[in-house]
CSV table of C-alpha atoms in Angstrom, one decimal:
chain,number,residue,atom,x,y,z
D,1,UNK,CA,6.0,8.4,17.0
D,2,UNK,CA,3.5,6.9,14.5
D,3,UNK,CA,3.0,3.2,14.3
D,4,UNK,CA,1.2,1.7,11.3
D,5,UNK,CA,-0.6,-1.6,11.8
D,6,UNK,CA,-1.2,-3.8,8.7
D,7,UNK,CA,-4.1,-6.2,8.7
D,8,UNK,CA,-6.3,-8.1,6.2
D,9,UNK,CA,-3.9,-10.4,4.5
D,10,UNK,CA,-4.6,-14.1,4.0
D,11,UNK,CA,-4.9,-16.9,1.5
D,12,UNK,CA,-7.3,-16.9,-1.4
D,13,UNK,CA,-7.7,-18.7,-4.7
D,14,UNK,CA,-7.0,-16.9,-8.0
D,15,UNK,CA,-9.8,-14.5,-8.9
D,16,UNK,CA,-10.6,-13.9,-5.2
D,17,UNK,CA,-10.5,-10.6,-3.3
D,18,UNK,CA,-8.8,-9.3,-0.1
D,19,UNK,CA,-8.9,-5.9,1.6
D,20,UNK,CA,-5.8,-4.7,3.4
D,21,UNK,CA,-6.1,-2.1,6.1
D,22,UNK,CA,-3.4,0.2,7.5
D,23,UNK,CA,-4.3,1.9,10.8
D,24,UNK,CA,-2.1,4.6,12.2
D,25,UNK,CA,-1.7,4.8,15.9
D,26,UNK,CA,-2.1,8.5,15.9
D,27,UNK,CA,-2.9,11.4,13.7
D,28,UNK,CA,-1.0,11.5,10.4
D,29,UNK,CA,-0.7,15.0,8.9
D,30,UNK,CA,-2.8,15.7,5.9
D,31,UNK,CA,0.4,16.4,3.9
D,32,UNK,CA,1.5,12.8,4.2
D,33,UNK,CA,0.9,10.2,1.5
D,34,UNK,CA,0.0,6.5,2.2
D,35,UNK,CA,0.6,3.5,0.2
D,36,UNK,CA,1.7,-0.1,-0.1
D,37,UNK,CA,4.7,-1.9,-1.5
D,38,UNK,CA,5.1,-5.6,-1.8
D,39,UNK,CA,8.0,-8.0,-1.8
D,40,UNK,CA,8.0,-11.6,-2.9
D,41,UNK,CA,10.8,-14.0,-2.0
D,42,UNK,CA,13.8,-13.4,-4.1
D,43,UNK,CA,12.4,-10.3,-5.7
D,44,UNK,CA,12.8,-6.6,-5.3
D,45,UNK,CA,10.3,-4.3,-3.6
D,46,UNK,CA,7.6,-3.1,-5.9
D,47,UNK,CA,5.5,0.0,-5.2
D,48,UNK,CA,1.9,-1.1,-5.6
D,49,UNK,CA,-0.4,1.8,-4.9
D,50,UNK,CA,-0.3,5.3,-3.3
D,51,UNK,CA,-2.7,7.9,-2.3
D,52,UNK,CA,-1.2,11.4,-2.1
D,53,UNK,CA,-2.2,14.3,0.2
D,54,UNK,CA,-4.4,15.7,-2.6
D,55,UNK,CA,-6.2,12.3,-2.8
D,56,UNK,CA,-4.6,11.6,-6.2
D,57,UNK,CA,-3.8,7.9,-6.7
D,58,UNK,CA,-1.4,5.9,-8.7
D,59,UNK,CA,-1.0,2.2,-9.3
D,60,UNK,CA,1.6,-0.2,-10.6
D,61,UNK,CA,0.8,-1.4,-14.1
D,62,UNK,CA,0.6,-4.9,-12.8
D,63,UNK,CA,-2.4,-4.1,-10.5
D,64,UNK,CA,-4.1,-1.3,-12.4
D,65,UNK,CA,-7.8,-1.9,-12.7
D,66,UNK,CA,-7.8,-4.6,-10.0
D,67,UNK,CA,-6.6,-2.8,-6.9
D,68,UNK,CA,-8.1,0.3,-5.3
D,69,UNK,CA,-6.5,2.4,-2.6
D,70,UNK,CA,-8.6,4.7,-0.4
D,71,UNK,CA,-8.3,6.4,3.0
D,72,UNK,CA,-10.5,7.5,5.9
D,73,UNK,CA,-8.8,10.5,7.4
D,74,UNK,CA,-11.1,10.6,10.4
D,75,UNK,CA,-9.9,7.1,11.3
D,76,UNK,CA,-6.3,7.6,10.2
D,77,UNK,CA,-6.7,4.4,8.1
D,78,UNK,CA,-5.9,3.5,4.6
D,79,UNK,CA,-7.3,0.6,2.6
D,80,UNK,CA,-6.2,-1.5,-0.3
D,81,UNK,CA,-9.0,-3.4,-2.0
D,82,UNK,CA,-7.6,-6.2,-4.1
D,83,UNK,CA,-9.8,-7.9,-6.6
D,84,UNK,CA,-9.2,-10.5,-9.3
D,85,UNK,CA,-6.1,-11.7,-7.5
D,86,UNK,CA,-3.5,-13.6,-9.4
D,87,UNK,CA,-0.8,-16.0,-8.1
D,88,UNK,CA,1.8,-13.4,-9.1
D,89,UNK,CA,0.2,-11.1,-6.5
D,90,UNK,CA,1.6,-13.4,-3.8
D,91,UNK,CA,3.9,-11.4,-1.6
D,92,UNK,CA,4.3,-9.6,1.8
D,93,UNK,CA,2.5,-6.3,1.6
D,94,UNK,CA,3.8,-3.4,3.6
D,95,UNK,CA,1.8,-0.2,4.4
D,96,UNK,CA,4.0,2.9,4.3
D,97,UNK,CA,3.6,6.6,4.8
D,98,UNK,CA,5.8,9.6,4.2
D,99,UNK,CA,5.9,13.3,3.5
D,100,UNK,CA,7.4,13.6,0.1
D,101,UNK,CA,5.8,16.8,-1.3
D,102,UNK,CA,5.1,15.2,-4.7
D,103,UNK,CA,2.2,13.9,-6.7
D,104,UNK,CA,1.1,10.3,-6.7
D,105,UNK,CA,2.8,9.7,-10.0
D,106,UNK,CA,6.1,10.9,-8.6
D,107,UNK,CA,5.8,9.1,-5.3
D,108,UNK,CA,4.9,5.6,-6.5
D,109,UNK,CA,8.4,4.6,-7.8
D,110,UNK,CA,10.0,6.0,-4.7
D,111,UNK,CA,7.7,4.8,-1.9
D,112,UNK,CA,9.3,1.5,-1.3
D,113,UNK,CA,12.5,3.2,-0.2
D,114,UNK,CA,11.5,6.7,0.9
D,115,UNK,CA,9.0,6.3,3.6
D,116,UNK,CA,8.9,7.6,7.1
D,117,UNK,CA,6.7,5.0,8.7
D,118,UNK,CA,6.1,1.3,7.8
D,119,UNK,CA,3.7,-1.3,9.1
D,120,UNK,CA,4.7,-4.9,10.0
D,121,UNK,CA,3.4,-6.3,6.8
D,122,UNK,CA,0.6,-8.6,5.7
D,123,UNK,CA,1.1,-11.8,3.8
D,124,UNK,CA,-1.0,-12.3,0.8
D,125,UNK,CA,-1.0,-15.7,-0.8
D,126,UNK,CA,-2.9,-16.5,-4.0
D,127,UNK,CA,-3.2,-20.1,-5.2
D,128,UNK,CA,-4.0,-21.1,-8.7
């Protein structure tokens, strides 16, 4: 059983940066994708970013150009670098992983509901 551990959340002012990490407790097959979704109080889940098994990436329009997802296969860890943060980025961010055999473009709208493993979440709070 794979456990994902989310870390790196916190509170920053608008314009600041945070880096989220997602460490897997054991080896994740190279065919798996990894990504994050977020959920703010009273709002639906939103797929934020995904990196597919072919290393292709995809981002929500709301974070495009500000967030960057990457992974270190040797460490079974994925990262989400978040720059130029805005108050509307405030949410709980969940790392997820799954084995949908799709491209990043196809996975992003699905990842919030079609994952196999999920971390415990990291709270990101951005103040104006």
